[in-house]
Amino acid sequence: MYQSFIGLEIHIHLAAETKAFCGCKANFGDEENTNVCPVCMGFPGVLPTLNEKAIQMSYVVARALNCKLSPNTKFERKNYFYPDMPKNYQISQFAEPVGRDGYIDIEIGDSIKRVRIHDVHFEEDAGKMIHAGDMSLLDYNRAGYPLLEIVTEPDLVIGEDAEAFLKSFQRLVRYLGVCDGNMEEGSMRCDANVSINPVGVGLGEKVEIKNLNSSRFVRKALNYEIERQSGLMDNGTKIIQETRLWNENRDQTEGMRKKEDANDYRYFPEPDLPPFRPSDEFMKEVEEGICELPLVRKQRLMTSYGLGSDQAEYIHDEKFMADFFEKAVFLGADAVQVYSWLSSDVKKLLNRNSQSLEDSNLSAERLARLISMIEDGQISGKIAKRVLDHIFDEDKDPDVICDEQGLVQISDPAAIAKFVDEVMAANEAVVEAVRGGDQRQMGFLVGQIMKVSGGKAAPAVVQSVLKEKVLG
Amino acid sequence: MEKSDLTVTATLASLVLDEAETQKLGDEVSRMLSYFEKMSEIDVDGLEPTTHALQKENRLRPDRGLSNEAQPDELLECAPDLEDRFILIPNVL
């Protein structure tokens, strides 16, 4: 039996307006080499200057990950020759990162697992390269983008753990508003380290896997790699330390060309950037940047509102939805009702319109009002769905829609009796059949009455009036 | 200095040295290293390393776009070869 050890290195693009060390726009998808300046193009004699918001977001993430925060964080040059960085070095952190020795609790299946964080450090992203035949094309729009690297300890065991970790982490950075967490677009990227050994021996020879651009690939690649290494160990073949790439078309990891020497980045202090010493005021703002974190929130949704684990999972996935939910409940709506609407009819309409809850015309106030109108018997559940449709399409309050459309439930027995009489007169044979004992036909009559009333009759009143009239 | 150390250092700096250059540079680098050795003898326990002589902390910039005196197009003109707005170089994959 072998034991496996997985550690992750996650890079996130910090959601700043401008680059890490210059005033160029940090924008994706712009025309190539438009967001560039002498600083990020590596021209001689330029002076990088630290982006205050980006370093603050870095401290917020490190704080949320329970790290020890550096009172004196420093920048280093990481030297390498590759044209994705025009300077031939990347400004990064080595000796004194923003944060170290943290942890995060994540939910894997039904249990909570604590994953230790080795460090959180600030750096700049490299440019984008396209390799075409015997030429390479360079776009430096991304060069200098503010980037945060989060390195975990090898506390994860299998691919599923890593996938769960990434999903939790993605939700965390979205809650904190520091990154959109989009792996497909590369604003969140992940490399994974994995090693195996016989149980009890400890960490083995580490293999790094790159090119993992979704959490699903991370799971598949790690499980593939654990199998591959187990096979090698079974055969007594030595596992070598190397970097492998995930090939998503073949569902396998493949060795990269081996480098003869281990990388030596010759880190040295960045002479152009003084250390950063956060002031008390800065640290106060960092504290204010922390919100209730997703797992804590999920647990509170369960204990305070009586939601089940799956229900709380759904509601807490996006901070906006969790806030929306709590506001609607605060306004008096029943928690389970709010959950039901959000997870079914509202979700359907959002999908149909390809909208997020945030961008839709539904507010917590409107949903709470809609639910109270049902509870007060003003409208039926069926009419409420139509009202919801109108809210989405017309951006109006439920009361206004009901007034305009005449969508008010009819529960006056005298008014309903008229519909009943009409339907009974039109369906004499059916009425006779019911009187003769065929109760199944009652449903047909109810349906007809609802139809005649335009869906406005209160079903309970219809039932009782009909019963009385037919069966006496 | 060991010759192998010099070769590794040259490789990391992407320098190609012939035998004569290796010899000459080896002597010079050895002499430089001996200066560093002399500095290493000094007791600096408890002293904060001086990485910056003038400003020692916090030079920040608000997260706002800045217009550059040098326009991106002018910067691109410095590149040896372009394809549309891409900088074109020999393949380095």
XYZ file of C-alpha atoms in Angstrom:
565
model
C 0.000 0.000 0.000
C 1.191 3.452 -0.875
C 0.427 6.806 0.598
C 0.112 9.814 -1.692
C 0.904 13.455 -0.942
C -0.450 16.344 -2.967
C 0.427 20.004 -2.712
C -0.928 22.789 -4.900
C 0.508 26.015 -6.206
C -2.299 28.344 -7.133
C -1.879 31.613 -8.985
C -4.617 34.210 -8.982
C -4.858 37.418 -10.952
C -5.673 40.145 -8.477
C -8.685 42.203 -9.521
C -6.840 45.514 -9.751
C -7.337 48.144 -12.427
C -3.665 48.399 -13.225
C -0.541 46.256 -13.285
C 1.599 45.378 -10.278
C 4.388 47.891 -10.791
C 3.234 50.327 -13.481
C 0.100 52.245 -14.449
C -0.829 50.113 -17.462
C -4.367 48.769 -17.548
C -4.615 45.190 -16.304
C -7.088 44.216 -19.015
C -7.614 40.939 -20.726
C -8.569 40.597 -24.340
C -7.353 43.996 -25.485
C -5.460 44.283 -28.746
C -1.933 42.865 -28.420
C 0.760 45.060 -26.906
C -1.532 47.999 -26.205
C -1.372 47.891 -22.391
C 2.379 48.260 -22.250
C 4.813 50.901 -21.087
C 8.574 51.163 -20.640
C 8.298 49.603 -17.138
C 6.526 46.371 -18.084
C 8.392 46.202 -21.410
C 11.637 46.133 -19.452
C 13.255 49.235 -20.893
C 16.427 50.340 -19.146
C 16.301 52.980 -16.447
C 12.653 52.587 -15.456
C 11.403 52.491 -11.888
C 8.693 50.016 -10.803
C 6.256 51.265 -8.146
C 4.063 48.977 -6.064
C 0.304 49.022 -6.662
C -1.277 49.778 -3.287
C -4.588 48.043 -3.954
C -2.893 44.895 -5.246
C -0.650 44.556 -2.198
C -3.653 45.163 0.026
C -5.611 42.388 -1.665
C -2.582 40.147 -1.126
C -2.692 40.801 2.604
C -6.451 40.187 2.619
C -5.982 36.751 1.037
C -3.110 35.881 3.390
C -5.232 36.998 6.342
C -8.218 34.936 5.155
C -5.861 31.940 4.935
C -4.836 32.465 8.566
C -1.235 33.242 7.641
C 1.311 35.044 9.738
C 1.408 38.398 7.990
C 4.754 39.971 7.251
C 5.381 43.329 8.950
C 8.159 43.935 6.416
C 7.537 42.211 3.120
C 10.286 42.226 0.502
C 10.639 41.817 -3.224
C 13.196 39.759 -5.083
C 14.228 39.287 -8.659
C 13.773 35.757 -9.947
C 16.181 35.489 -12.851
C 15.550 33.404 -15.935
C 16.027 33.729 -19.660
C 12.759 33.322 -21.452
C 11.134 35.935 -23.662
C 7.789 35.895 -21.825
C 9.442 38.427 -19.503
C 11.259 41.174 -21.353
C 13.395 42.027 -18.312
C 14.868 38.510 -18.022
C 13.616 38.404 -14.476
C 10.310 38.346 -12.712
C 9.723 40.500 -9.646
C 8.580 38.054 -6.997
C 9.014 37.380 -3.289
C 11.294 34.862 -1.655
C 12.786 35.657 1.751
C 9.891 37.595 3.236
C 6.560 36.889 1.502
C 3.291 38.639 2.399
C 2.157 35.680 4.496
C 3.288 32.242 5.618
C 2.292 29.318 7.842
C -1.453 29.561 7.362
C -4.273 27.088 6.921
C -7.734 26.767 5.467
C -10.509 24.381 6.428
C -12.311 22.854 3.483
C -15.183 20.459 3.145
C -14.430 17.197 1.393
C -17.557 15.104 1.188
C -18.998 15.128 4.698
C -15.828 15.887 6.567
C -13.827 19.037 7.217
C -10.144 18.920 6.398
C -7.517 21.436 7.411
C -4.981 22.190 4.673
C -1.856 24.059 5.713
C -0.636 26.979 3.622
C 3.125 27.228 3.183
C 3.161 30.790 1.956
C 1.352 33.497 0.016
C 3.538 35.691 -2.151
C 3.062 38.587 -4.517
C 4.586 38.642 -7.984
C 4.011 39.773 -11.542
C 2.634 37.651 -14.346
C 4.587 36.987 -17.527
C 3.516 37.901 -21.055
C 1.715 35.588 -23.428
C 3.552 33.637 -26.101
C 2.151 31.943 -29.152
C 4.406 29.421 -30.826
C 3.825 29.207 -34.557
C 6.126 27.083 -36.654
C 9.658 28.373 -36.437
C 8.568 31.703 -34.970
C 7.144 32.798 -31.644
C 4.753 35.719 -31.159
C 4.915 37.862 -28.045
C 2.153 39.857 -26.384
C 3.148 41.752 -23.247
C -0.338 42.935 -22.224
C -0.277 40.387 -19.419
C 3.347 41.040 -18.436
C 3.357 42.744 -15.059
C -0.213 41.755 -14.189
C -0.533 41.567 -10.383
C -0.429 37.932 -9.393
C -0.653 36.162 -6.068
C 0.780 32.690 -5.580
C -0.585 30.482 -2.831
C 1.459 27.397 -1.980
C -0.094 24.649 0.129
C 1.689 22.007 2.162
C 1.336 18.453 0.764
C -1.755 17.782 2.898
C -4.081 16.536 0.173
C -4.257 12.847 -0.628
C -6.155 12.152 -3.842
C -7.356 14.048 -6.903
C -10.831 14.514 -5.411
C -9.289 16.373 -2.447
C -7.474 18.734 -4.781
C -10.631 19.348 -6.778
C -12.581 20.110 -3.602
C -9.784 22.396 -2.428
C -9.796 24.350 -5.666
C -13.552 24.806 -5.591
C -13.398 26.051 -2.000
C -10.507 28.318 -2.814
C -12.263 29.699 -5.874
C -15.312 30.487 -3.771
C -13.075 32.128 -1.154
C -11.405 34.528 -3.590
C -14.786 35.384 -5.090
C -16.215 36.106 -1.622
C -13.225 38.343 -0.923
C -13.659 40.044 -4.292
C -9.955 39.763 -5.098
C -10.236 37.548 -8.210
C -13.002 36.218 -10.456
C -11.563 32.725 -9.991
C -12.059 31.801 -13.620
C -9.744 28.883 -14.444
C -10.768 28.571 -18.097
C -9.721 32.156 -18.767
C -6.551 31.790 -16.746
C -7.312 34.286 -13.995
C -6.846 31.368 -11.610
C -4.221 28.740 -12.452
C -3.005 25.680 -10.668
C 0.102 23.505 -10.713
C 0.163 20.366 -8.593
C 2.921 18.407 -6.868
C 2.442 14.753 -6.089
C 4.586 12.047 -4.589
C 3.947 8.575 -3.239
C 5.705 6.227 -0.841
C 4.980 3.068 1.121
C 2.779 3.918 4.120
C 4.725 5.474 6.955
C 7.805 6.425 4.958
C 6.750 10.025 4.293
C 7.091 12.227 1.224
C 8.470 10.642 -1.926
C 10.157 11.994 -5.040
C 8.094 14.966 -6.121
C 6.584 15.234 -9.603
C 5.115 18.554 -10.699
C 2.156 18.648 -13.084
C 1.401 21.694 -15.179
C -1.219 22.697 -17.746
C -4.169 22.094 -15.469
C -6.791 24.614 -16.524
C -9.837 23.276 -14.743
C -10.440 21.676 -11.366
C -11.650 18.553 -13.169
C -8.314 18.221 -14.958
C -6.531 18.643 -11.633
C -8.458 15.678 -10.231
C -7.941 13.495 -13.292
C -4.270 14.353 -13.707
C -3.449 13.681 -10.052
C -5.272 10.372 -9.957
C -3.578 9.362 -13.198
C -0.215 10.334 -11.785
C -0.747 8.448 -8.501
C -1.602 5.334 -10.538
C 1.422 5.823 -12.777
C 3.800 6.263 -9.869
C 2.286 3.286 -8.026
C 2.898 1.172 -11.121
C 6.516 2.294 -11.249
C 7.013 1.574 -7.555
C 5.408 -1.871 -7.912
C 8.003 -2.668 -10.556
C 10.805 -1.284 -8.459
C 11.431 1.504 -10.984
C 12.863 4.676 -9.493
C 10.557 7.677 -9.678
C 12.437 10.720 -10.870
C 11.779 14.298 -9.899
C 10.402 15.973 -12.996
C 7.778 18.267 -14.453
C 5.003 16.666 -16.471
C 2.240 18.184 -18.559
C -1.396 17.099 -18.509
C -2.564 16.145 -21.974
C -6.313 16.644 -21.907
C -6.833 14.907 -25.233
C -5.134 11.715 -24.149
C -6.092 11.911 -20.460
C -2.534 11.357 -19.340
C 0.492 13.191 -17.990
C 3.524 13.415 -20.228
C 7.112 14.141 -19.332
C 8.578 17.427 -20.512
C 12.018 17.650 -22.016
C 14.284 17.123 -19.045
C 16.475 19.948 -17.920
C 19.976 18.900 -17.070
C 20.412 21.312 -14.217
C 17.878 22.074 -11.573
C 16.604 25.622 -11.988
C 18.702 28.199 -10.260
C 16.806 31.453 -10.252
C 19.501 33.363 -8.330
C 16.997 35.342 -6.286
C 18.350 38.631 -5.041
C 16.708 41.701 -3.474
C 14.953 43.923 -6.024
C 16.982 47.132 -5.711
C 14.244 49.252 -7.302
C 11.543 48.363 -4.779
C 11.887 49.147 -1.091
C 10.343 46.686 1.371
C 6.697 47.250 2.205
C 5.831 47.826 5.840
C 2.069 47.880 6.384
C 0.896 50.732 8.611
C -1.740 50.281 11.318
C -4.225 51.973 9.065
C -3.358 49.620 6.187
C -3.843 46.608 8.457
C -7.172 47.998 9.629
C -8.318 48.172 6.019
C -7.121 44.600 5.502
C -9.276 43.490 8.438
C -12.216 45.346 6.942
C -11.616 43.517 3.667
C -12.344 40.180 5.312
C -15.934 39.000 5.138
C -17.598 35.957 6.643
C -15.875 33.140 4.778
C -17.813 30.564 2.755
C -17.533 27.527 5.028
C -18.484 29.504 8.144
C -21.361 30.989 6.245
C -22.597 27.612 5.074
C -22.560 26.310 8.628
C -24.441 29.373 9.842
C -27.052 29.011 7.081
C -27.680 25.509 8.396
C -27.842 26.370 12.098
C -29.645 29.735 11.843
C -32.164 28.951 9.121
C -32.579 25.210 9.382
C -31.347 24.578 5.831
C -30.056 21.109 5.002
C -26.461 20.648 3.894
C -27.357 20.503 0.183
C -29.617 23.536 0.483
C -26.949 25.559 2.289
C -24.387 24.386 -0.268
C -26.511 25.848 -3.032
C -27.265 29.138 -1.277
C -23.717 29.836 -0.054
C -22.003 29.088 -3.374
C -22.176 32.730 -4.382
C -21.905 35.491 -1.828
C -24.496 37.557 -3.641
C -27.051 34.768 -3.426
C -26.322 34.152 0.250
C -26.798 37.875 0.976
C -29.987 37.881 -1.119
C -31.297 34.862 0.763
C -30.647 36.351 4.178
C -32.216 39.643 3.227
C -35.391 37.964 1.953
C -35.665 35.971 5.176
C -35.011 39.109 7.218
C -37.954 40.715 5.399
C -40.185 37.979 6.705
C -40.128 35.251 4.066
C -39.847 31.624 5.121
C -36.263 30.352 4.677
C -37.179 27.089 2.974
C -39.589 28.932 0.665
C -36.844 31.371 -0.330
C -34.492 28.471 -0.962
C -37.121 26.673 -3.052
C -37.760 29.677 -5.248
C -34.072 30.429 -5.720
C -33.157 26.852 -6.546
C -36.033 26.174 -8.952
C -38.091 28.884 -10.665
C -35.601 31.708 -10.214
C -32.763 29.471 -11.373
C -34.742 28.457 -14.455
C -35.391 32.066 -15.424
C -31.760 33.010 -14.828
C -30.657 30.164 -17.085
C -33.201 31.102 -19.722
C -31.983 34.705 -19.721
C -28.303 33.726 -19.235
C -28.240 36.142 -16.330
C -26.786 36.177 -12.867
C -29.050 36.888 -9.908
C -27.137 40.125 -9.466
C -27.966 41.311 -12.984
C -31.604 40.262 -12.877
C -34.617 42.410 -11.978
C -35.417 40.240 -8.980
C -34.539 41.747 -5.628
C -34.770 40.213 -2.176
C -37.627 42.635 -1.471
C -39.568 41.473 -4.515
C -39.103 37.785 -3.766
C -40.067 38.265 -0.120
C -43.195 40.143 -1.193
C -44.093 37.459 -3.718
C -43.836 34.770 -1.058
C -45.938 36.777 1.416
C -48.625 37.280 -1.239
C -48.909 33.510 -1.586
C -49.017 33.029 2.147
C -51.730 35.640 2.521
C -53.772 33.851 -0.119
C -53.696 36.860 -2.441
C -52.267 34.822 -5.285
C -51.803 31.128 -5.902
C -48.417 29.477 -6.317
C -49.207 29.111 -9.984
C -49.960 32.797 -10.440
C -46.823 33.629 -8.435
C -44.761 31.913 -11.131
C -46.347 34.120 -13.747
C -45.703 37.177 -11.606
C -42.056 36.117 -11.299
C -41.870 35.943 -15.097
C -43.183 39.490 -15.303
C -40.732 40.721 -12.665
C -37.873 39.365 -14.765
C -39.225 40.814 -18.004
C -40.664 44.134 -16.837
C -38.654 45.132 -13.776
C -41.741 45.908 -11.681
C -42.835 45.096 -8.150
C -45.149 42.086 -7.698
C -48.041 44.255 -6.441
C -47.855 46.450 -9.526
C -47.810 43.432 -11.813
C -50.813 41.847 -10.093
C -52.762 45.105 -10.387
C -51.882 45.635 -14.027
C -52.534 42.058 -15.074
C -55.493 41.481 -12.799
C -53.601 38.553 -11.334
C -55.399 38.326 -8.060
C -56.583 35.070 -6.624
C -60.325 34.672 -6.381
C -61.261 33.072 -3.094
C -64.785 34.385 -2.674
C -67.024 31.245 -2.702
C -69.875 33.099 -4.422
C -67.617 34.156 -7.296
C -66.193 30.687 -7.578
C -69.658 29.144 -7.534
C -70.321 30.888 -10.845
C -67.344 29.151 -12.460
C -68.447 25.856 -10.940
C -71.960 26.211 -12.290
C -70.619 27.054 -15.721
C -68.382 24.015 -15.830
C -71.013 21.673 -14.438
C -73.515 22.820 -17.051
C -71.018 22.192 -19.827
C -70.036 18.744 -18.528
C -73.267 17.111 -17.427
C -72.176 13.608 -18.317
C -69.029 13.926 -16.207
C -71.001 15.285 -13.270
C -73.320 12.267 -13.508
C -70.355 9.935 -13.579
C -68.960 11.504 -10.393
C -72.314 11.231 -8.726
C -72.336 7.599 -9.805
C -69.096 7.107 -7.801
C -66.295 7.853 -10.297
C -64.244 10.142 -8.075
C -61.374 10.255 -10.578
C -63.393 12.648 -12.725
C -63.350 15.280 -9.956
C -59.833 16.267 -10.986
C -61.026 16.898 -14.530
C -63.748 19.227 -13.276
C -61.337 21.109 -11.008
C -59.007 21.564 -13.969
C -61.846 22.937 -16.096
C -62.875 25.364 -13.367
C -59.317 26.604 -12.966
C -59.167 27.111 -16.705
C -62.411 29.045 -16.834
C -61.217 31.257 -13.968
C -58.016 32.029 -15.855
C -56.006 30.250 -13.149
C -57.172 32.766 -10.584
C -59.550 30.658 -8.515
C -58.162 29.500 -5.164
C -57.872 25.700 -5.602
C -58.952 24.907 -2.035
C -62.151 26.937 -2.400
C -62.846 25.368 -5.803
C -62.535 21.915 -4.264
C -64.971 22.605 -1.469
C -67.572 24.453 -3.580
C -67.444 21.765 -6.251
C -67.807 18.948 -3.750
C -70.800 20.601 -2.206
C -72.507 21.241 -5.512
C -71.838 17.850 -7.058
C -72.221 15.565 -4.094
C -74.431 17.814 -1.987
C 37.326 29.383 -7.961
C 36.494 25.991 -9.386
C 36.231 26.034 -13.152
C 32.932 24.126 -12.985
C 31.404 26.912 -10.861
C 32.387 29.428 -13.488
C 30.906 27.305 -16.275
C 27.583 26.983 -14.424
C 27.509 30.714 -13.732
C 28.254 31.480 -17.380
C 25.471 29.135 -18.494
C 22.971 30.784 -16.134
C 23.936 34.150 -17.597
C 23.679 32.769 -21.142
C 27.358 33.500 -21.803
C 29.427 31.377 -24.160
C 33.094 31.394 -23.111
C 36.046 29.984 -24.982
C 39.074 28.523 -23.210
C 41.042 31.795 -23.094
C 38.060 33.763 -21.825
C 37.351 31.114 -19.202
C 40.922 31.401 -17.970
C 40.909 35.190 -17.894
C 37.448 35.513 -16.336
C 38.218 32.751 -13.839
C 41.102 34.776 -12.454
C 39.078 37.971 -12.306
C 36.056 36.351 -10.654
C 38.313 34.617 -8.133
C 39.759 37.986 -7.205
C 36.270 39.447 -6.789
C 35.228 36.532 -4.648
C 38.173 37.117 -2.376
C 36.856 40.625 -1.708
C 33.514 39.163 -0.724
C 35.301 36.715 1.554
C 36.930 39.635 3.266
C 33.523 41.250 3.786
C 32.137 37.966 5.067
C 34.614 38.093 7.932
C 32.851 41.115 9.424
C 30.402 40.357 12.207
C 26.964 41.616 11.086
C 24.855 39.716 13.596
C 21.835 41.749 14.591
C 22.215 44.234 11.745
C 19.438 44.641 9.230
C 20.668 44.029 5.675
C 20.842 47.240 3.660
C 19.222 46.510 0.357
C 18.237 50.106 -0.269
C 20.466 53.021 0.557
C 18.029 55.892 0.191
C 14.406 55.067 0.707
C 13.844 52.208 3.082
C 10.123 51.616 2.965
C 6.764 52.083 1.281
C 6.779 53.703 -2.083
C 3.255 53.060 -3.328
C 1.116 54.014 -6.258
C -2.697 54.271 -6.236
C -4.394 51.709 -8.490
C -5.147 54.170 -11.263
C -4.235 54.141 -14.914
C -1.426 56.430 -15.989
C -0.803 57.785 -19.418
C 2.703 57.230 -20.630
C 4.916 59.647 -22.375
C 6.104 56.767 -24.494
C 3.193 55.328 -26.457
C 2.896 51.571 -26.981
C 3.408 52.051 -30.717
C 6.715 53.811 -30.148
C 7.835 51.002 -27.858
C 6.896 48.418 -30.466
C 9.040 50.213 -33.016
C 12.044 49.220 -30.897
C 11.339 45.534 -31.548
C 13.377 43.952 -34.331
C 10.382 42.381 -36.034
C 6.599 42.552 -35.765
C 3.612 40.641 -37.041
C 0.559 42.884 -36.697
C 0.979 44.000 -33.108
C 2.850 40.912 -31.962
C 6.589 41.001 -31.445
C 8.051 38.299 -33.643
C 11.051 36.250 -32.528
C 12.632 32.946 -33.529
C 10.822 30.013 -31.922
C 12.053 29.386 -28.401
C 9.731 26.595 -27.293
